[in-house]
XYZ file of C-alpha atoms in Angstrom:
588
model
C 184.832 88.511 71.080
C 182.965 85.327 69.737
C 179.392 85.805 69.301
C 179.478 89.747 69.722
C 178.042 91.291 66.751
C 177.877 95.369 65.712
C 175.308 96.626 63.755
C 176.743 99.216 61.658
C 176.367 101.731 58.522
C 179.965 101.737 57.256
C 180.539 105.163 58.675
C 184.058 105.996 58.645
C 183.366 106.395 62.908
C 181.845 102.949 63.253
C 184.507 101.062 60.957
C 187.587 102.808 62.833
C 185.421 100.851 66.118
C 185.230 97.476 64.363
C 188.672 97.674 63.180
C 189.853 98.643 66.946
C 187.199 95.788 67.914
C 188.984 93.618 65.885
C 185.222 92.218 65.025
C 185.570 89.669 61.817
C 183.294 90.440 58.938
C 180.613 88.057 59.813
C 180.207 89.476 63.063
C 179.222 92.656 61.310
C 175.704 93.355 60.773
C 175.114 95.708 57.981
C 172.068 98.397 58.533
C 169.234 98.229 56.847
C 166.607 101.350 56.466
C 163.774 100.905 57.657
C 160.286 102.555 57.602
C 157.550 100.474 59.488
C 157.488 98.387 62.315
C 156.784 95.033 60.589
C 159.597 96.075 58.549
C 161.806 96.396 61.781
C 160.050 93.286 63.224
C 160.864 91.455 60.322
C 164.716 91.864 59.850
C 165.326 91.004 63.252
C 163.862 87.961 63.523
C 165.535 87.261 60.025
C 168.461 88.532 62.017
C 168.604 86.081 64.644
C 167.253 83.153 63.263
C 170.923 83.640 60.432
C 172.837 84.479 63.055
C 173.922 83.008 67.512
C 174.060 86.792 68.802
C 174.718 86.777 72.269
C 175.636 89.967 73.001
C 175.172 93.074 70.160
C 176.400 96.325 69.854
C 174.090 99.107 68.604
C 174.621 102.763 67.926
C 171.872 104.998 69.197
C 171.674 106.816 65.927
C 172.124 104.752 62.609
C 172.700 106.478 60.466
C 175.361 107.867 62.371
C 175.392 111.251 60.803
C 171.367 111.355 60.661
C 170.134 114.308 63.388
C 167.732 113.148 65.936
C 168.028 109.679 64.968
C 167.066 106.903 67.055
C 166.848 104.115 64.680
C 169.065 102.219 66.929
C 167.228 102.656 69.890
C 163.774 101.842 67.901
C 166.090 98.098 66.633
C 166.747 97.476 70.449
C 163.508 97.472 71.589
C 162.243 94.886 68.970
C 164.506 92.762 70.233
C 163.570 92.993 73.706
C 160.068 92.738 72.439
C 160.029 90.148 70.074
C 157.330 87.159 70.734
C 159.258 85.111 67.694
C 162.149 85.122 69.280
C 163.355 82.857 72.283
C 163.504 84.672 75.991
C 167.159 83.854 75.628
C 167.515 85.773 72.345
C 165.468 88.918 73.836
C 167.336 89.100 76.540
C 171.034 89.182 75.259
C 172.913 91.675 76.739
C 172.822 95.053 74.636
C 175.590 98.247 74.207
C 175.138 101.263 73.125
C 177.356 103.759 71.770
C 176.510 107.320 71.573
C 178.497 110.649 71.572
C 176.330 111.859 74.260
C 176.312 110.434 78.072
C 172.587 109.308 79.349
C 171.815 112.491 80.725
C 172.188 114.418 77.553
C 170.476 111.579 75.417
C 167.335 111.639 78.055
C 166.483 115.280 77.788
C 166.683 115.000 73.915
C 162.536 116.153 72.906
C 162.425 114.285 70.059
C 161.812 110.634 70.983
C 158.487 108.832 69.522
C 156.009 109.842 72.561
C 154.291 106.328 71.743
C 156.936 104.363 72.331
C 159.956 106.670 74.313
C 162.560 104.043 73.573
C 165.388 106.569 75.729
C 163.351 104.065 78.366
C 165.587 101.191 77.160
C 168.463 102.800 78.029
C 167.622 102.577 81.451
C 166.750 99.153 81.710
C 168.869 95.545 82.779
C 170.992 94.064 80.252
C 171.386 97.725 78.089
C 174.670 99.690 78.135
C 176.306 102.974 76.908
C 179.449 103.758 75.940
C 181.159 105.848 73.958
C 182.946 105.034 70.012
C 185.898 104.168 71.887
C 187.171 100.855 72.114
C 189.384 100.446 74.978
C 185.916 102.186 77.082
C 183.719 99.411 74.847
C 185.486 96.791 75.835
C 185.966 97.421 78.894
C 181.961 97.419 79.347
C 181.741 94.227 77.396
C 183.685 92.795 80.314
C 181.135 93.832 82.864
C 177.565 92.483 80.802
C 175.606 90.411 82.185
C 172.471 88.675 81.379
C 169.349 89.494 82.522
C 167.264 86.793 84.537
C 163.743 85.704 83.526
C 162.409 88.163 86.828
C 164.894 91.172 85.459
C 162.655 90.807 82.329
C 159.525 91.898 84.050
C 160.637 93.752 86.534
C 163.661 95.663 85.202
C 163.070 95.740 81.896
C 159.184 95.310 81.203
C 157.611 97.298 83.918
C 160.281 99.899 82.949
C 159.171 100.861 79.342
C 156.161 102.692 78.321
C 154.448 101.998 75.570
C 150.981 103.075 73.936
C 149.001 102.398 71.083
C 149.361 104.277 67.993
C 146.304 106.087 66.897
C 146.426 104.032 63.462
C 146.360 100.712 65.730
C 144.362 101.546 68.454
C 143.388 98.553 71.493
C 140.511 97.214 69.455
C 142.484 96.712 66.269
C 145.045 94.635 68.125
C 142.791 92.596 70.229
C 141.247 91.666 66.790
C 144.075 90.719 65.513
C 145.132 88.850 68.634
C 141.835 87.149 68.775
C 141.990 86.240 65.426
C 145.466 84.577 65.650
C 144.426 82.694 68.724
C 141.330 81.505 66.981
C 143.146 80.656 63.749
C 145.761 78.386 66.216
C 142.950 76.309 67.554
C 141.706 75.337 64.097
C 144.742 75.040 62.553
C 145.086 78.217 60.194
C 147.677 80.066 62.816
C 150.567 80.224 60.147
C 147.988 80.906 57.270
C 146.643 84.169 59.349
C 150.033 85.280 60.527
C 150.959 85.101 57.144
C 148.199 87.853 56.625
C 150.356 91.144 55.564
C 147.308 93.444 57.836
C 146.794 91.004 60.730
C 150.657 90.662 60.940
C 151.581 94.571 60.973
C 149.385 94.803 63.638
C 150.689 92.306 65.964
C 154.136 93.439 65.172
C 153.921 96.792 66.344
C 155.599 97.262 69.494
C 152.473 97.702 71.548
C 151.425 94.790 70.636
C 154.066 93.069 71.029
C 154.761 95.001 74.526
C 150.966 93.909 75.600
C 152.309 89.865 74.577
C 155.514 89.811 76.268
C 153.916 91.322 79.397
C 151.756 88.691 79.930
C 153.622 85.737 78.010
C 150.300 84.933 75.983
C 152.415 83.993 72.748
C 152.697 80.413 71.411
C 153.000 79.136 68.210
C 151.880 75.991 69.375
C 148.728 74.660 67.111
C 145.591 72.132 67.186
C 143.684 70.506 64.511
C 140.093 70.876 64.205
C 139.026 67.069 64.942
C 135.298 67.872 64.713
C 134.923 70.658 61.990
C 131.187 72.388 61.592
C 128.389 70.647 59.631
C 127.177 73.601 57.539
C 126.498 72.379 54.619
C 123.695 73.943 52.734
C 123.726 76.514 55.721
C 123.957 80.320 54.863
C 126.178 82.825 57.015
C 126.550 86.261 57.006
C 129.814 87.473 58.588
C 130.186 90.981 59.358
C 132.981 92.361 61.229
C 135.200 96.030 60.705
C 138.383 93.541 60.550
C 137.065 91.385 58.283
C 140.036 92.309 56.056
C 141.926 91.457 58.577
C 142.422 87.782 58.349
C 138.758 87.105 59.765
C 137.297 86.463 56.562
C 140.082 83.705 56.081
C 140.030 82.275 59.054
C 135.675 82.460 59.169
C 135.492 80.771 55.478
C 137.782 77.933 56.944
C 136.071 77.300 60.188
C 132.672 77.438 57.722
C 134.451 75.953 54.655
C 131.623 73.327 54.045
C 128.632 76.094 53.823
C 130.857 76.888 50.528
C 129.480 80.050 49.223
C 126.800 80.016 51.274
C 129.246 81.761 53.786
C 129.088 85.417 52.642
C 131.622 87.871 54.685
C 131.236 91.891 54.325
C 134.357 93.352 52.545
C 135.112 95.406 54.981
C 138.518 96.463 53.043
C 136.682 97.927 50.365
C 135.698 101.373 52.504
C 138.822 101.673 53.853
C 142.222 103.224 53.368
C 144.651 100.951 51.753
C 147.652 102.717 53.651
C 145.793 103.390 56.995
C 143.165 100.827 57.308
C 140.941 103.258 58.586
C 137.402 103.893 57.337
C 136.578 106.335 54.442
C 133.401 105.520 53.428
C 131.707 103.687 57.014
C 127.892 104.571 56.003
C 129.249 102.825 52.569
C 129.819 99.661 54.636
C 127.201 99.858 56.992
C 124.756 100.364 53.682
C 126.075 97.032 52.258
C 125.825 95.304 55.877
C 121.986 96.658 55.891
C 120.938 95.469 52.133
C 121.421 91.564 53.613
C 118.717 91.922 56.235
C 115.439 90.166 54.456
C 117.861 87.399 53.268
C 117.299 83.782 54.731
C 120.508 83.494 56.945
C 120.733 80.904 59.256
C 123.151 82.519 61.407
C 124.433 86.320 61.188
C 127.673 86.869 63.207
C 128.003 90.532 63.905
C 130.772 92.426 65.530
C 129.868 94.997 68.189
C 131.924 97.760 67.475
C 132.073 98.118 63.624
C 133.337 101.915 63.826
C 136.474 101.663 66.229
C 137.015 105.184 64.945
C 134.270 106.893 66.704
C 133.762 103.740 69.290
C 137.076 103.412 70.388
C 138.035 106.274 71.981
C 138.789 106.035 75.874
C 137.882 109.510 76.562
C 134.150 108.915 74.620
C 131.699 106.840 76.083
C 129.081 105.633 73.735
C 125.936 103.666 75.141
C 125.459 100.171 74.459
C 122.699 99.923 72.870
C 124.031 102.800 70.483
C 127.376 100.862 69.750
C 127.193 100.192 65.744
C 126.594 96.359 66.114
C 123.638 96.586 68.008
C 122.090 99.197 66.200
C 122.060 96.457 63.330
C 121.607 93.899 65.097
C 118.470 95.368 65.727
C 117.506 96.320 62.382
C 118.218 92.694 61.793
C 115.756 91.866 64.148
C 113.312 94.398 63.505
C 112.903 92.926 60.149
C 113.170 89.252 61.432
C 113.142 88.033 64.639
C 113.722 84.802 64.308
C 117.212 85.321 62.807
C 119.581 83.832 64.745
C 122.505 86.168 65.828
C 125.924 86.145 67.480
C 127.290 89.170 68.372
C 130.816 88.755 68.779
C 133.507 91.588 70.679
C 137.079 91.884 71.340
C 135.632 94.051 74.843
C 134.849 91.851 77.934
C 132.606 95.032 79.253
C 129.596 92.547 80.363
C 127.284 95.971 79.671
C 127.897 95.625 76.031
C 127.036 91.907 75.471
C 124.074 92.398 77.692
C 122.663 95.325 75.306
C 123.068 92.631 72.505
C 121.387 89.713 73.928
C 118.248 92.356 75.451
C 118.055 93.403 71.628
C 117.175 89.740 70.763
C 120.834 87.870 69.871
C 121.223 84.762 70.375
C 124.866 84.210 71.932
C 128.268 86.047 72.155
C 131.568 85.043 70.836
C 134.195 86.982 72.780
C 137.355 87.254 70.997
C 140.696 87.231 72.850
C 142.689 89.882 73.365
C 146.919 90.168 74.679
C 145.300 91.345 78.179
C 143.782 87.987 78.596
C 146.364 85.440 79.869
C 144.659 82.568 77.869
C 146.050 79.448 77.618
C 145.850 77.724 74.243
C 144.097 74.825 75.781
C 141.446 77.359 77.268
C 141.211 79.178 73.933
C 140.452 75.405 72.102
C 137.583 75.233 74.893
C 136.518 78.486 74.042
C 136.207 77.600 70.432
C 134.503 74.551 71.208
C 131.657 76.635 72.964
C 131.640 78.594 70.321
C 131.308 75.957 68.271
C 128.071 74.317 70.567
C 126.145 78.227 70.465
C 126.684 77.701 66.365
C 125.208 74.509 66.004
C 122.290 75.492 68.190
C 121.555 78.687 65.963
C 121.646 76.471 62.977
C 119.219 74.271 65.139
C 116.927 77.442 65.328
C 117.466 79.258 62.237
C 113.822 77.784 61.412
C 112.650 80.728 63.549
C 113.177 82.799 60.751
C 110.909 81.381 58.571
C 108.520 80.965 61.234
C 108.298 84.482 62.225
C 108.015 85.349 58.573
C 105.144 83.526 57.659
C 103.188 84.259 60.721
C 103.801 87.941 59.727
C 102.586 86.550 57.016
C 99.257 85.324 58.358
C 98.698 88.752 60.457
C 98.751 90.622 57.444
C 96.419 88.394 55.718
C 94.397 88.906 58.419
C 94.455 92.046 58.694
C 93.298 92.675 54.974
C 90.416 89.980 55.523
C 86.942 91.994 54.875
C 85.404 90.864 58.012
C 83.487 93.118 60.472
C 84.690 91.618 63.777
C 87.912 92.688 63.951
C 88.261 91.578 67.882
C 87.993 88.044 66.467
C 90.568 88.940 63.571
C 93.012 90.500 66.850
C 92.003 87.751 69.307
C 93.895 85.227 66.600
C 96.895 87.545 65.842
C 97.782 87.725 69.747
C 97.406 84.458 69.683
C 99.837 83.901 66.665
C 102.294 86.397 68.660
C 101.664 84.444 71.870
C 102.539 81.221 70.499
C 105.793 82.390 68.704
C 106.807 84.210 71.767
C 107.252 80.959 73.815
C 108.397 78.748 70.957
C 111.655 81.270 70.775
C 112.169 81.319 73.884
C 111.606 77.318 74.710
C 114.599 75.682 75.968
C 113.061 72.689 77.863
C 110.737 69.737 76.503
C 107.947 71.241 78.692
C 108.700 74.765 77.131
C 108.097 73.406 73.491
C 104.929 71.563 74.441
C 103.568 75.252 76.154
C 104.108 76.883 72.593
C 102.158 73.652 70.896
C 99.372 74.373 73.100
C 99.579 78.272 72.762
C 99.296 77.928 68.757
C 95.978 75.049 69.478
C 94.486 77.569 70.582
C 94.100 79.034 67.405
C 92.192 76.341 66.420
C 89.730 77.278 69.558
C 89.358 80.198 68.978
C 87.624 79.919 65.630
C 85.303 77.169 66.883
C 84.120 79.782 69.451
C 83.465 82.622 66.611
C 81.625 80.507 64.327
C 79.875 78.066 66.611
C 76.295 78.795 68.741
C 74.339 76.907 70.563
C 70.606 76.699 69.853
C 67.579 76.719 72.114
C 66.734 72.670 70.624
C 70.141 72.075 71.935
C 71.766 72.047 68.818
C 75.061 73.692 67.479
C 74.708 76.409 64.277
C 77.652 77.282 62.331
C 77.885 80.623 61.509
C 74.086 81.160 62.255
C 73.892 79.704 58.806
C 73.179 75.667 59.442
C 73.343 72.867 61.988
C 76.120 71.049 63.096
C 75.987 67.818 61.681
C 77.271 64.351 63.657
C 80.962 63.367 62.399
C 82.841 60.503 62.601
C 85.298 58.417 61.519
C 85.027 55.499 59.588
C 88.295 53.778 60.034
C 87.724 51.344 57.124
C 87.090 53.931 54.266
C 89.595 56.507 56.302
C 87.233 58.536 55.755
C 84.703 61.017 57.614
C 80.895 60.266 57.739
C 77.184 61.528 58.912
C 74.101 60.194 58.077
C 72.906 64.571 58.007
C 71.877 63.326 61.795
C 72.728 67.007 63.440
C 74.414 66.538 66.488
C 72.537 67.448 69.641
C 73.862 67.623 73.253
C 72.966 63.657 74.089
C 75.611 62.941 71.300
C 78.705 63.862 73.256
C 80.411 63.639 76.691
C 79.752 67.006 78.876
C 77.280 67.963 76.396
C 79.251 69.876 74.081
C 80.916 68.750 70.798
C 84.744 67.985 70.552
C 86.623 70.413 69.307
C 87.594 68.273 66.639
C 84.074 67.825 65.439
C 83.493 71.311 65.486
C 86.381 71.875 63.237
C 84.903 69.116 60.983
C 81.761 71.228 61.011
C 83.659 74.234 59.941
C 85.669 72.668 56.737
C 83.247 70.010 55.765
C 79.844 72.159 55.717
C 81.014 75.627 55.464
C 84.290 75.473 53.545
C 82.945 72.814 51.267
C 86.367 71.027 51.578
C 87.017 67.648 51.004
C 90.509 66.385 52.096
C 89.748 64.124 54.703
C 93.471 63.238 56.161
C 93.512 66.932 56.828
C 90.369 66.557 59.198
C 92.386 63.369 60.679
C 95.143 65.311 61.107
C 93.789 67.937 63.135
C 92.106 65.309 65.468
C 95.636 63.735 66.056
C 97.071 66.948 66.773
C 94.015 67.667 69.034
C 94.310 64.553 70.697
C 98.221 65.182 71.041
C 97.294 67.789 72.947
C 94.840 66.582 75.122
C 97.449 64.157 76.127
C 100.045 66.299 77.199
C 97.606 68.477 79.237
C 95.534 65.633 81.152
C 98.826 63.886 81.358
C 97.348 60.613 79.601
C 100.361 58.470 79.425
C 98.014 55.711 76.845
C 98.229 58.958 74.474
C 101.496 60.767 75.196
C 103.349 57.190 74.622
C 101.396 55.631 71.800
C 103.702 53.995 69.170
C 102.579 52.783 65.245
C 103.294 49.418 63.793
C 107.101 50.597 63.271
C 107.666 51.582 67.359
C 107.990 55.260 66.412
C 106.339 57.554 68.461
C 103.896 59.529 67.269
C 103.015 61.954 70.396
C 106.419 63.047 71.131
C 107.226 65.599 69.176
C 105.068 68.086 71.323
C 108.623 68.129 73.337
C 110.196 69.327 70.037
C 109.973 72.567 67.788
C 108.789 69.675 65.091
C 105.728 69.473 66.602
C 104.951 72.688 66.203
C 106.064 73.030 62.947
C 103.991 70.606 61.759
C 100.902 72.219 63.446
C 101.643 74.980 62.499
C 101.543 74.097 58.495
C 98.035 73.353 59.680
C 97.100 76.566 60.899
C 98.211 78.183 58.031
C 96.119 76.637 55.806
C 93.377 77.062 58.159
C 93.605 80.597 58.296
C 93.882 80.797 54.342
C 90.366 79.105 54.101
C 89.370 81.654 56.763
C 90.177 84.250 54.699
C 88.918 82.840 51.545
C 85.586 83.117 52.992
């Protein structure tokens, strides 16, 4: 009987079987107790990396005297289920020996309901017998092993298995996700070394839910191209973040250092359970971050699996924990940028996220997705690209927040015309609106133009034209004749006001009118700032009249100084403009 090893408890019964076995000592096994299913997980794999079992012998109850015990049973089917161990090694044939024949040992009431290992018994490559030898043997002789197809189809397909309440679907699909992830960037044995992360995927559902699709590898790849985040802040905020996320998170952002912050999600939780205690506790903590100047928030969708995670509950969308703070997020700041990330492939979901105003969508991978690791590297590499993009964008924030900034100002300005004081918030609004959303060169050069107008529209307030032709600002004096005198870089009049012969189409430039406004009536004296606005004017003039001379002009150096319409720098930097205009404004 070489390689056919007994587990046993050194019950008088089961030593009288070895002895009539004649089974050496190191063929024997001794039983361990066990309480959880990492535990059982654990020893066999132990088990059969030690030992070359080929065939085993199991007794249905171990102890052997223990009532309603099915400890053997519950040993069985972590062998069968085992994504450590080699197909080979799961699929060694397998006796039983029981006092009862099947029929008595099915009807028994008092199997696990989760995971009804009696199913086992009824599957290729298991056995029963009785404790005597001559009737063990003689069903040793007739074993077989099962074939790779026998393990889906009679073995597989023949168990039933469910989730435990304490490790529901979304719990495991974290944890699956998370493992997969961690492979890809080379942290897999760091995050299965994770005591949480690793009871979950070593329960038998999980395990069941892996075998079934033959999704496990420990196959790994190194990060080649890690993120550049340094100096970058990130809030992380997921319901496993104890889980092995935060590890595997601070890795793939290790060079933000501790500008990486991750919710402790651990903290309002059971320590035994790993089920929430104190979830308005966590979702208070999540909440006191939003005001802060992240450049990217990752946010899980479902951060109360308890009350979100039920099959028989259906909970709306945009009422699904993540989005509800995504929202407030957004509410506060919308030019935060956000990934929402979800073990659920329920397109409905993500699409509530990204109509509330995120950015992208991580989705993490779960045992039901056959995903090779090469797919799951691509995946992370996407992930990756929507990352660096948000970290392109984060200046949004800051954006949003000072021209909330302006709009109040505005709004506490003392003056009477308060459709003038609305005409430039819309504007303000208008101009953000397409900057966040532009994509395309084109798209960028739309919101320059959108925020010029600014500039427009207080020309329009503050100018009038005369019956002599002439231009009054503010009804208060005439506007005089600027220009510029290249070789003092400076701007001139000789107090000459300007009059309609003085300009093309018989109204002054916008620029001159805006040299009107801060020479004469803010008293200012900065003259680059005048220049600057006429280059930005002109910039724009360029791009709509599609003047090539002015869209393409270069300096001494060859750079470009027109082209950054096309890019969210160009409106940044006319946009420092405009807020300095519209603090003069309200100086008045």
């Amino acid at each position: 009987m070489e390689n056919v090893y007994i587990i046993s408890d050194y019950s008088d019964l089961l030593k009288q079987v070895i002895t009539d076995l004649a089974l050496p000592e190191e063929q024997i096994i001794e039983h361990e107790s066990m309480d959880t299913e990492s535990e059982y997980h654990d020893q066999v794999t132990r088990l059969f990396q030690a030992k070359d079992i080929q065939t085993l012998i199991i007794p249905v109850s171990i102890p052997h005297d223990a009532p309603n015990n099915f400890a053997g049973l519950k040993i069985a089917l972590h062998i069968r289920l085992n994504h450590e161990l080699t197909l080979a090694q799961r699929l060694i044939p397998i006796v039983f020996l029981s006092d009862f024949n099947l029929e008595v040992i099915l009807k028994n009431q008092d199997f696990d309901p989760d995971n009804q290992p009696q199913n086992l018994l009824l599957t290729k490559g298991s056995y029963l017998a009785g404790y005597d030898a001559e009737e063990i043997k003689s069903v040793l002789e007739k074993t077989t092993i099962p074939t790779t197809e026998d393990y889906q189809n009679n073995i597989l397909h023949r168990l039933q298995i469910r989730p435990k309440a304490t490790a529901g679907k979304h719990s495991i699909a974290n944890a699956w996700g998370c493992l997969k992830l961690a492979q890809v960037t080379n942290q897999g044995n760091a995050i299965w070394q994770d005591t949480k992360l690793g009871n979950l995927l070593k329960t038998l559902y999980a395990q069941y839910l892996i075998a079934c699709l033959g999704t496990f590898s420990s196959q790994e790849y190194v990060d080649l191209e890690p993120l550049p985040c340094t100096r970058k802040k990130v809030l992380f905020i997921d319901d496993q973040a104890d889980e092995g996320w935060t590890t595997l998170m601070s890795h793939i952002f290790r060079s933000a250092g501790n500008g990486f912050v991750s919710i402790d999600s651990g903290r309002y939780k059971n320590s035994e359970t790993g089920l929430f205690t104190d979830f308005d506790g966590f979702y208070d903590e999540c909440k006191s971050h939003i005001g802060e100047n992240w450049d990217l928030i990752i946010i899980d969708l479902r951060l109360n699996p308890e009350e979100e995670d039920l099959g028989h509950t259906l909970v709306a969308p945009p009422e699904l924990s993540g989005n509800r703070l995504i929202e407030a997020f957004l509410n506060a700041n919308k030019g935060y940028q956000i990934i929402v990330s979800t073990a659920s492939n329920k397109v409905w979901n993500i699409q509530a996220a990204l109509n509330k105003g995120a950015a992208a969508y991580y989705i993490k991978e779960s045992p039901e997705f056959n995903y090779a690791l090469s797919d799951t590297k691509t995946h992370y590499d996407n992930f990756k690209d929507d990352i660096v993009v948000c970290f392109e964008k984060s200046y949004l924030r800051d954006t949003y927040k000072d021209t909330e900034q302006l709009k109040a100002g505005l709004d506490a300005w003392e003056y009477d015309k308060r459709h003038f004081v609305e005409e430039i918030k819309k504007q303000l609004d208008i101009a953000y609106t397409l900057l966040y959303r532009a994509q395309t060169q084109e798209q960028y050069a739309f919101a320059y133009v959108a925020l010029y107008l600014v500039i427009e529209i207080i020309n329009e307030e503050f100018f009038k034209e005369t019956s002599n032709e002439k231009w009054t600002i503010d009804e208060e004096e005439n506007l005089l004749s600027w220009w510029w005198k290249s070789e003092d870089r400076q701007y001139c009049n000789t107090d000459k006001e300007g009059t309609q012969q003085d300009y093309i189409g018989k109204n002054p430039p916008e620029w001159i009118k805006f040299a009107g406004l801060y020479f004469q009536k803010w008293r200012k004296t900065d003259h680059s700032f005048v220049r600057d606005i006429f280059l930005m004017i002109q910039k724009r003039n360029g791009f709509i009249h599609n003047d090539q001379d002015i869209m393409n002009y270069q300096n001494s150096r060859g750079e470009h100084l027109n082209q950054d319409i096309f890019e969210a720098n160009g409106y940044q930097k006319l946009f420092d403009k405009i807020k300095d205009i519209i603090s003069y404004l309200c100086d008045l």
